[in-house]
Amino acid sequence: MYNPILGDWLILALLFLNCSRIFFLKYGKIDTLTILAPICIVLSVLQIVAWGMYLYSFAILAISILAFLINFRAFLRFNSGLFVDHYSTGFKLGAMLVIVLTVAVGGMLIYFRPENVHPAKFSAAIRKIRVSGDFTNGFSRSLPFEFAQGEIVIVEPEDTDGAKKQSVIIFPDKNAGISDYMPLALVLAKKGYSVFLGDFYARDGKWCHSVADFKFFRRAMLLHEKMFMPERFEAQKQFYTFNMEKECAVMLEIVRQETVRADGLFEPVYMIGDWMSEIALPEFISEHKESVCGYTILTDFEEYKLPGYGFVQASDPLLAFKFRAERDSGLKNVGEIADKIETLIPEKKFPESEPRLESESDAENVDAESGKTVETVNDGRNADGN
């Protein structure tokens, strides 16, 4: 699964084991299981670092801290090598509280579990590229152990012989995450398209202009603003457009570098955006007609129930429930949208007049402004934006 649910279940299982020892641990033994309390805090923090702050991660971190506080005296006894002779009534009540909270969150995780989006189910493969740099000077692949300012996720068919080789870029809204658009990416990959998604945290790519711009908090802060301060959020759409256009340029260049053919021809690029991209994509493509063969805005589809949130009906049913939107069981809505998008993507074509790259070194340094003349899209959303 391309989501944090497995890590959440692991931490909850350790918390349950840590506190349920009041029922089975024999007195006169060293209380070894108390070590699980600080371990759960460490794992909860790592979960947030890896996936960002979200409702479940915040709840699990809070429960882990509570469990550690309840186990603090037991932890000190364990460090001193002392035996357990009894558990106090306060400790037992605290442990029972943690068990109840753990079971409650675990039950929510099961009931509101995301749809299965394992790549193997879609005959697809996922690979990631860590990049370092900024929007001013450009991005490049991160070196081992180098701090990265972005991540590119590529979803492509496992069967490259049957792939259509069409490159598609999906631009997630920043109050959502890549995982919220993964259902669409996997369905398109199953149809034979190579799908690129990017997430950047460069110094010149600020969205909140505060500590919330850190990778761990940005999505949570923007999601909170969109949900509870919609007027303020929508008032900044022009600013979001400016940032999205910068990401368009970077993603286009990265995709061109990744898809340059052996004969030096560039494969066509098709772009898909959400609410934040409604203005950015038409403006960007009007200046890069030779590089993009068309675009789609998800908000145009009636099947897309929650504009700006991604496909949370499949990736985050709890958030969808908050908006009274039904779970997208079996990715039915995603499949319908993907079918419509497929009819809008033009067939790949490589005219003889298309610029060629003479060497691999040229391919690595291709300028984002170069490209090829492409076929127009027959739905009215072509490279001209008309």
mmCIF file of C-alpha atoms in Angstrom, residues 24-261:
data_model
loop_
_atom_site.group_PDB
_atom_site.id
_atom_site.type_symbol
_atom_site.label_atom_id
_atom_site.label_comp_id
_atom_site.label_asym_id
_atom_site.label_seq_id
_atom_site.Cartn_x
_atom_site.Cartn_y
_atom_site.Cartn_z
ATOM 1 C CA PHE A 24 -0.496 -11.531 31.912
ATOM 2 C CA LEU A 25 2.847 -10.342 33.360
ATOM 3 C CA LYS A 26 3.827 -12.321 36.448
ATOM 4 C CA TYR A 27 5.115 -10.370 39.404
ATOM 5 C CA GLY A 28 8.700 -10.963 40.480
ATOM 6 C CA LYS A 29 9.926 -10.455 36.908
ATOM 7 C CA ILE A 30 11.762 -7.623 35.203
ATOM 8 C CA ASP A 31 9.151 -5.534 33.374
ATOM 9 C CA THR A 32 10.766 -5.751 29.925
ATOM 10 C CA LEU A 33 7.691 -4.729 27.927
ATOM 11 C CA THR A 34 7.807 -1.238 29.399
ATOM 12 C CA ILE A 35 10.507 -0.437 26.830
ATOM 13 C CA LEU A 36 7.773 -0.447 24.163
ATOM 14 C CA ALA A 37 6.411 2.908 25.424
ATOM 15 C CA PRO A 38 9.413 5.063 24.359
ATOM 16 C CA ILE A 39 9.839 2.947 21.226
ATOM 17 C CA CYS A 40 6.280 3.844 20.189
ATOM 18 C CA ILE A 41 7.066 7.562 20.582
ATOM 19 C CA VAL A 42 10.122 7.211 18.343
ATOM 20 C CA LEU A 43 8.134 5.260 15.747
ATOM 21 C CA SER A 44 5.307 7.819 15.841
ATOM 22 C CA VAL A 45 7.751 10.659 15.174
ATOM 23 C CA LEU A 46 9.368 8.715 12.319
ATOM 24 C CA GLN A 47 5.897 8.064 10.885
ATOM 25 C CA ILE A 48 5.235 11.806 10.833
ATOM 26 C CA VAL A 49 8.634 12.493 9.264
ATOM 27 C CA ALA A 50 7.945 9.941 6.534
ATOM 28 C CA TRP A 51 4.279 10.714 5.833
ATOM 29 C CA GLY A 52 3.615 14.125 7.351
ATOM 30 C CA MET A 53 1.158 15.137 10.052
ATOM 31 C CA TYR A 54 -2.380 13.801 9.613
ATOM 32 C CA LEU A 55 -5.232 12.864 11.935
ATOM 33 C CA TYR A 56 -4.161 9.306 12.668
ATOM 34 C CA SER A 57 -0.478 10.172 13.126
ATOM 35 C CA PHE A 58 -1.353 12.954 15.564
ATOM 36 C CA ALA A 59 -3.699 10.675 17.542
ATOM 37 C CA ILE A 60 -1.169 7.847 17.682
ATOM 38 C CA LEU A 61 1.609 10.207 18.785
ATOM 39 C CA ALA A 62 -0.638 11.565 21.562
ATOM 40 C CA ILE A 63 -1.491 8.030 22.734
ATOM 41 C CA SER A 64 2.201 7.070 22.647
ATOM 42 C CA ILE A 65 3.121 10.062 24.831
ATOM 43 C CA LEU A 66 0.308 9.183 27.244
ATOM 44 C CA ALA A 67 1.522 5.581 27.406
ATOM 45 C CA PHE A 68 5.070 6.735 28.127
ATOM 46 C CA LEU A 69 3.919 9.001 30.959
ATOM 47 C CA ILE A 70 1.909 6.149 32.474
ATOM 48 C CA ASN A 71 4.890 3.814 32.107
ATOM 49 C CA PHE A 72 7.506 6.328 33.303
ATOM 50 C CA ARG A 73 8.009 4.843 36.773
ATOM 51 C CA ALA A 74 8.002 1.322 35.358
ATOM 52 C CA PHE A 75 10.600 2.446 32.805
ATOM 53 C CA LEU A 76 12.843 3.791 35.586
ATOM 54 C CA ARG A 77 12.544 0.478 37.449
ATOM 55 C CA PHE A 78 13.446 -1.390 34.266
ATOM 56 C CA ASN A 79 16.554 0.784 33.762
ATOM 57 C CA SER A 80 17.595 0.033 37.328
ATOM 58 C CA GLY A 81 17.104 -3.703 36.829
ATOM 59 C CA LEU A 82 14.420 -3.905 39.522
ATOM 60 C CA PHE A 83 11.722 -6.562 39.660
ATOM 61 C CA VAL A 84 8.002 -5.835 39.476
ATOM 62 C CA ASP A 85 6.180 -6.766 42.666
ATOM 63 C CA HIS A 86 2.814 -5.201 41.845
ATOM 64 C CA TYR A 87 1.021 -2.626 39.643
ATOM 65 C CA SER A 88 -0.682 0.297 41.309
ATOM 66 C CA THR A 89 -4.370 1.020 40.776
ATOM 67 C CA GLY A 90 -3.490 4.292 39.012
ATOM 68 C CA PHE A 91 -1.190 2.465 36.600
ATOM 69 C CA LYS A 92 -3.858 -0.139 35.828
ATOM 70 C CA LEU A 93 -6.473 2.544 35.136
ATOM 71 C CA GLY A 94 -4.038 4.451 32.928
ATOM 72 C CA ALA A 95 -3.136 1.284 31.032
ATOM 73 C CA MET A 96 -6.815 0.508 30.511
ATOM 74 C CA LEU A 97 -7.355 4.022 29.135
ATOM 75 C CA VAL A 98 -4.528 3.551 26.631
ATOM 76 C CA ILE A 99 -5.971 0.175 25.615
ATOM 77 C CA VAL A 100 -9.410 1.735 25.009
ATOM 78 C CA LEU A 101 -7.924 4.583 22.947
ATOM 79 C CA THR A 102 -5.740 2.164 20.987
ATOM 80 C CA VAL A 103 -8.678 -0.099 20.185
ATOM 81 C CA ALA A 104 -10.798 2.923 19.183
ATOM 82 C CA VAL A 105 -8.176 4.299 16.776
ATOM 83 C CA GLY A 106 -7.477 0.798 15.468
ATOM 84 C CA GLY A 107 -11.176 0.299 14.833
ATOM 85 C CA MET A 108 -11.327 3.559 12.890
ATOM 86 C CA LEU A 109 -8.307 2.490 10.851
ATOM 87 C CA ILE A 110 -10.063 -0.725 9.922
ATOM 88 C CA TYR A 111 -13.482 0.807 9.222
ATOM 89 C CA PHE A 112 -12.081 3.787 7.304
ATOM 90 C CA ARG A 113 -9.233 1.843 5.713
ATOM 91 C CA PRO A 114 -8.106 3.109 2.300
ATOM 92 C CA GLU A 115 -8.771 1.115 -0.820
ATOM 93 C CA ASN A 116 -6.098 -1.363 -1.835
ATOM 94 C CA VAL A 117 -3.773 0.466 -4.208
ATOM 95 C CA HIS A 118 -0.898 -1.989 -4.234
ATOM 96 C CA PRO A 119 0.970 -1.574 -7.548
ATOM 97 C CA ALA A 120 0.884 -5.311 -8.319
ATOM 98 C CA LYS A 121 -2.913 -5.165 -8.433
ATOM 99 C CA PHE A 122 -2.626 -2.737 -11.364
ATOM 100 C CA SER A 123 0.328 -4.433 -13.080
ATOM 101 C CA ALA A 124 2.298 -1.289 -12.330
ATOM 102 C CA ALA A 125 5.626 -0.396 -10.763
ATOM 103 C CA ILE A 126 6.477 2.602 -8.613
ATOM 104 C CA ARG A 127 9.886 4.206 -8.383
ATOM 105 C CA LYS A 128 11.015 7.371 -6.672
ATOM 106 C CA ILE A 129 13.626 9.989 -7.482
ATOM 107 C CA ARG A 130 14.921 12.245 -4.713
ATOM 108 C CA VAL A 131 15.949 15.674 -5.987
ATOM 109 C CA SER A 132 17.892 18.540 -4.463
ATOM 110 C CA GLY A 133 18.001 22.202 -5.449
ATOM 111 C CA ASP A 134 15.489 25.006 -5.842
ATOM 112 C CA PHE A 135 13.237 26.594 -8.439
ATOM 113 C CA THR A 136 15.727 29.373 -9.184
ATOM 114 C CA ASN A 137 18.739 27.232 -10.005
ATOM 115 C CA GLY A 138 17.020 23.986 -10.901
ATOM 116 C CA PHE A 139 16.855 20.517 -9.394
ATOM 117 C CA SER A 140 19.105 17.504 -9.787
ATOM 118 C CA ARG A 141 19.168 13.979 -8.420
ATOM 119 C CA SER A 142 20.150 13.896 -4.773
ATOM 120 C CA LEU A 143 23.384 12.199 -3.839
ATOM 121 C CA PRO A 144 23.313 9.386 -1.254
ATOM 122 C CA PHE A 145 22.716 10.820 2.238
ATOM 123 C CA GLU A 146 22.114 14.288 0.731
ATOM 124 C CA PHE A 147 19.175 16.255 2.070
ATOM 125 C CA ALA A 148 16.458 16.330 -0.605
ATOM 126 C CA GLN A 149 14.174 19.253 -1.420
ATOM 127 C CA GLY A 150 11.735 17.197 -3.438
ATOM 128 C CA GLU A 151 10.575 13.790 -4.522
ATOM 129 C CA ILE A 152 9.416 12.566 -7.913
ATOM 130 C CA VAL A 153 7.179 9.497 -7.972
ATOM 131 C CA ILE A 154 6.931 7.606 -11.254
ATOM 132 C CA VAL A 155 4.133 5.096 -11.785
ATOM 133 C CA GLU A 156 4.585 3.033 -14.932
ATOM 134 C CA PRO A 157 3.342 -0.238 -16.436
ATOM 135 C CA GLU A 158 5.308 -3.360 -15.556
ATOM 136 C CA ASP A 159 4.921 -4.557 -19.133
ATOM 137 C CA THR A 160 6.926 -1.949 -21.017
ATOM 138 C CA ASP A 161 6.242 -3.693 -24.343
ATOM 139 C CA GLY A 162 2.524 -3.022 -23.987
ATOM 140 C CA ALA A 163 2.962 0.497 -22.661
ATOM 141 C CA LYS A 164 1.711 3.407 -24.703
ATOM 142 C CA LYS A 165 4.791 5.359 -23.640
ATOM 143 C CA GLN A 166 2.667 8.473 -23.133
ATOM 144 C CA SER A 167 3.969 10.619 -20.292
ATOM 145 C CA VAL A 168 1.340 12.093 -17.970
ATOM 146 C CA ILE A 169 2.041 14.578 -15.178
ATOM 147 C CA ILE A 170 -0.401 14.867 -12.267
ATOM 148 C CA PHE A 171 -0.087 18.005 -10.135
ATOM 149 C CA PRO A 172 -1.478 17.330 -6.626
ATOM 150 C CA ASP A 173 -3.011 20.186 -4.659
ATOM 151 C CA LYS A 174 -0.837 20.966 -1.635
ATOM 152 C CA ASN A 175 -3.599 20.441 0.915
ATOM 153 C CA ALA A 176 -3.620 16.865 -0.350
ATOM 154 C CA GLY A 177 -0.712 14.510 -0.916
ATOM 155 C CA ILE A 178 0.726 12.279 -3.607
ATOM 156 C CA SER A 179 -0.993 9.312 -1.955
ATOM 157 C CA ASP A 180 -4.382 10.983 -2.554
ATOM 158 C CA TYR A 181 -3.752 10.943 -6.320
ATOM 159 C CA MET A 182 -2.126 7.520 -6.415
ATOM 160 C CA PRO A 183 -5.407 5.733 -7.297
ATOM 161 C CA LEU A 184 -5.679 7.724 -10.543
ATOM 162 C CA ALA A 185 -1.971 7.282 -11.292
ATOM 163 C CA LEU A 186 -2.217 3.496 -10.898
ATOM 164 C CA VAL A 187 -5.336 3.198 -13.044
ATOM 165 C CA LEU A 188 -3.654 5.238 -15.806
ATOM 166 C CA ALA A 189 -0.521 3.107 -15.500
ATOM 167 C CA LYS A 190 -2.662 0.014 -15.934
ATOM 168 C CA LYS A 191 -3.889 1.558 -19.186
ATOM 169 C CA GLY A 192 -0.279 1.875 -20.366
ATOM 170 C CA TYR A 193 0.673 5.436 -19.406
ATOM 171 C CA SER A 194 3.751 6.549 -17.484
ATOM 172 C CA VAL A 195 2.573 8.886 -14.728
ATOM 173 C CA PHE A 196 4.755 11.426 -12.900
ATOM 174 C CA LEU A 197 3.894 13.154 -9.614
ATOM 175 C CA GLY A 198 6.121 15.572 -7.733
ATOM 176 C CA ASP A 199 6.355 17.187 -4.324
ATOM 177 C CA PHE A 200 8.833 19.990 -3.605
ATOM 178 C CA TYR A 201 9.990 21.728 -0.436
ATOM 179 C CA ALA A 202 12.545 24.188 -1.810
ATOM 180 C CA ARG A 203 13.514 27.412 -0.046
ATOM 181 C CA ASP A 204 11.964 29.492 -2.861
ATOM 182 C CA GLY A 205 8.770 27.464 -3.043
ATOM 183 C CA LYS A 206 6.929 28.639 0.064
ATOM 184 C CA TRP A 207 3.211 28.067 0.455
ATOM 185 C CA CYS A 208 2.557 29.162 4.039
ATOM 186 C CA HIS A 209 5.541 31.462 4.751
ATOM 187 C CA SER A 210 5.826 29.983 8.234
ATOM 188 C CA VAL A 211 7.044 26.893 10.034
ATOM 189 C CA ALA A 212 4.138 25.130 8.334
ATOM 190 C CA ASP A 213 6.216 25.028 5.132
ATOM 191 C CA PHE A 214 8.180 22.129 6.600
ATOM 192 C CA LYS A 215 7.407 18.862 4.854
ATOM 193 C CA PHE A 216 5.881 17.358 7.992
ATOM 194 C CA PHE A 217 3.270 20.069 8.538
ATOM 195 C CA ARG A 218 2.455 21.750 5.204
ATOM 196 C CA ARG A 219 -0.342 19.455 4.091
ATOM 197 C CA ALA A 220 -1.986 19.490 7.524
ATOM 198 C CA MET A 221 -1.877 23.295 7.768
ATOM 199 C CA LEU A 222 -3.209 23.905 4.254
ATOM 200 C CA LEU A 223 -5.869 21.239 4.741
ATOM 201 C CA HIS A 224 -6.947 22.892 7.984
ATOM 202 C CA GLU A 225 -7.126 26.276 6.247
ATOM 203 C CA LYS A 226 -9.111 24.901 3.303
ATOM 204 C CA MET A 227 -11.582 23.122 5.566
ATOM 205 C CA PHE A 228 -12.106 25.744 8.273
ATOM 206 C CA MET A 229 -11.082 29.021 6.596
ATOM 207 C CA PRO A 230 -12.229 28.510 2.993
ATOM 208 C CA GLU A 231 -12.593 32.222 2.166
ATOM 209 C CA ARG A 232 -9.008 32.963 3.214
ATOM 210 C CA PHE A 233 -7.787 29.877 1.364
ATOM 211 C CA GLU A 234 -9.557 30.721 -1.895
ATOM 212 C CA ALA A 235 -8.395 34.344 -1.702
ATOM 213 C CA GLN A 236 -4.829 33.121 -2.208
ATOM 214 C CA LYS A 237 -5.545 31.255 -5.434
ATOM 215 C CA GLN A 238 -3.458 33.650 -7.546
ATOM 216 C CA PHE A 239 -0.497 33.061 -5.249
ATOM 217 C CA TYR A 240 -1.033 29.306 -5.510
ATOM 218 C CA THR A 241 -1.153 29.711 -9.283
ATOM 219 C CA PHE A 242 2.283 31.367 -9.266
ATOM 220 C CA ASN A 243 3.761 28.471 -7.288
ATOM 221 C CA MET A 244 2.067 25.842 -9.443
ATOM 222 C CA GLU A 245 3.477 27.369 -12.622
ATOM 223 C CA LYS A 246 6.981 27.038 -11.175
ATOM 224 C CA GLU A 247 6.300 23.372 -10.463
ATOM 225 C CA CYS A 248 4.974 22.911 -13.998
ATOM 226 C CA ALA A 249 8.280 24.076 -15.456
ATOM 227 C CA VAL A 250 10.350 21.848 -13.171
ATOM 228 C CA MET A 251 8.182 18.768 -13.699
ATOM 229 C CA LEU A 252 8.205 19.237 -17.467
ATOM 230 C CA GLU A 253 11.993 19.347 -17.543
ATOM 231 C CA ILE A 254 12.338 16.320 -15.270
ATOM 232 C CA VAL A 255 9.876 14.298 -17.344
ATOM 233 C CA ARG A 256 11.667 15.204 -20.564
ATOM 234 C CA GLN A 257 14.957 14.067 -19.060
ATOM 235 C CA GLU A 258 13.415 10.772 -17.988
ATOM 236 C CA THR A 259 11.637 10.046 -21.276
ATOM 237 C CA VAL A 260 14.171 11.022 -23.944
ATOM 238 C CA ARG A 261 14.307 8.121 -26.393
#
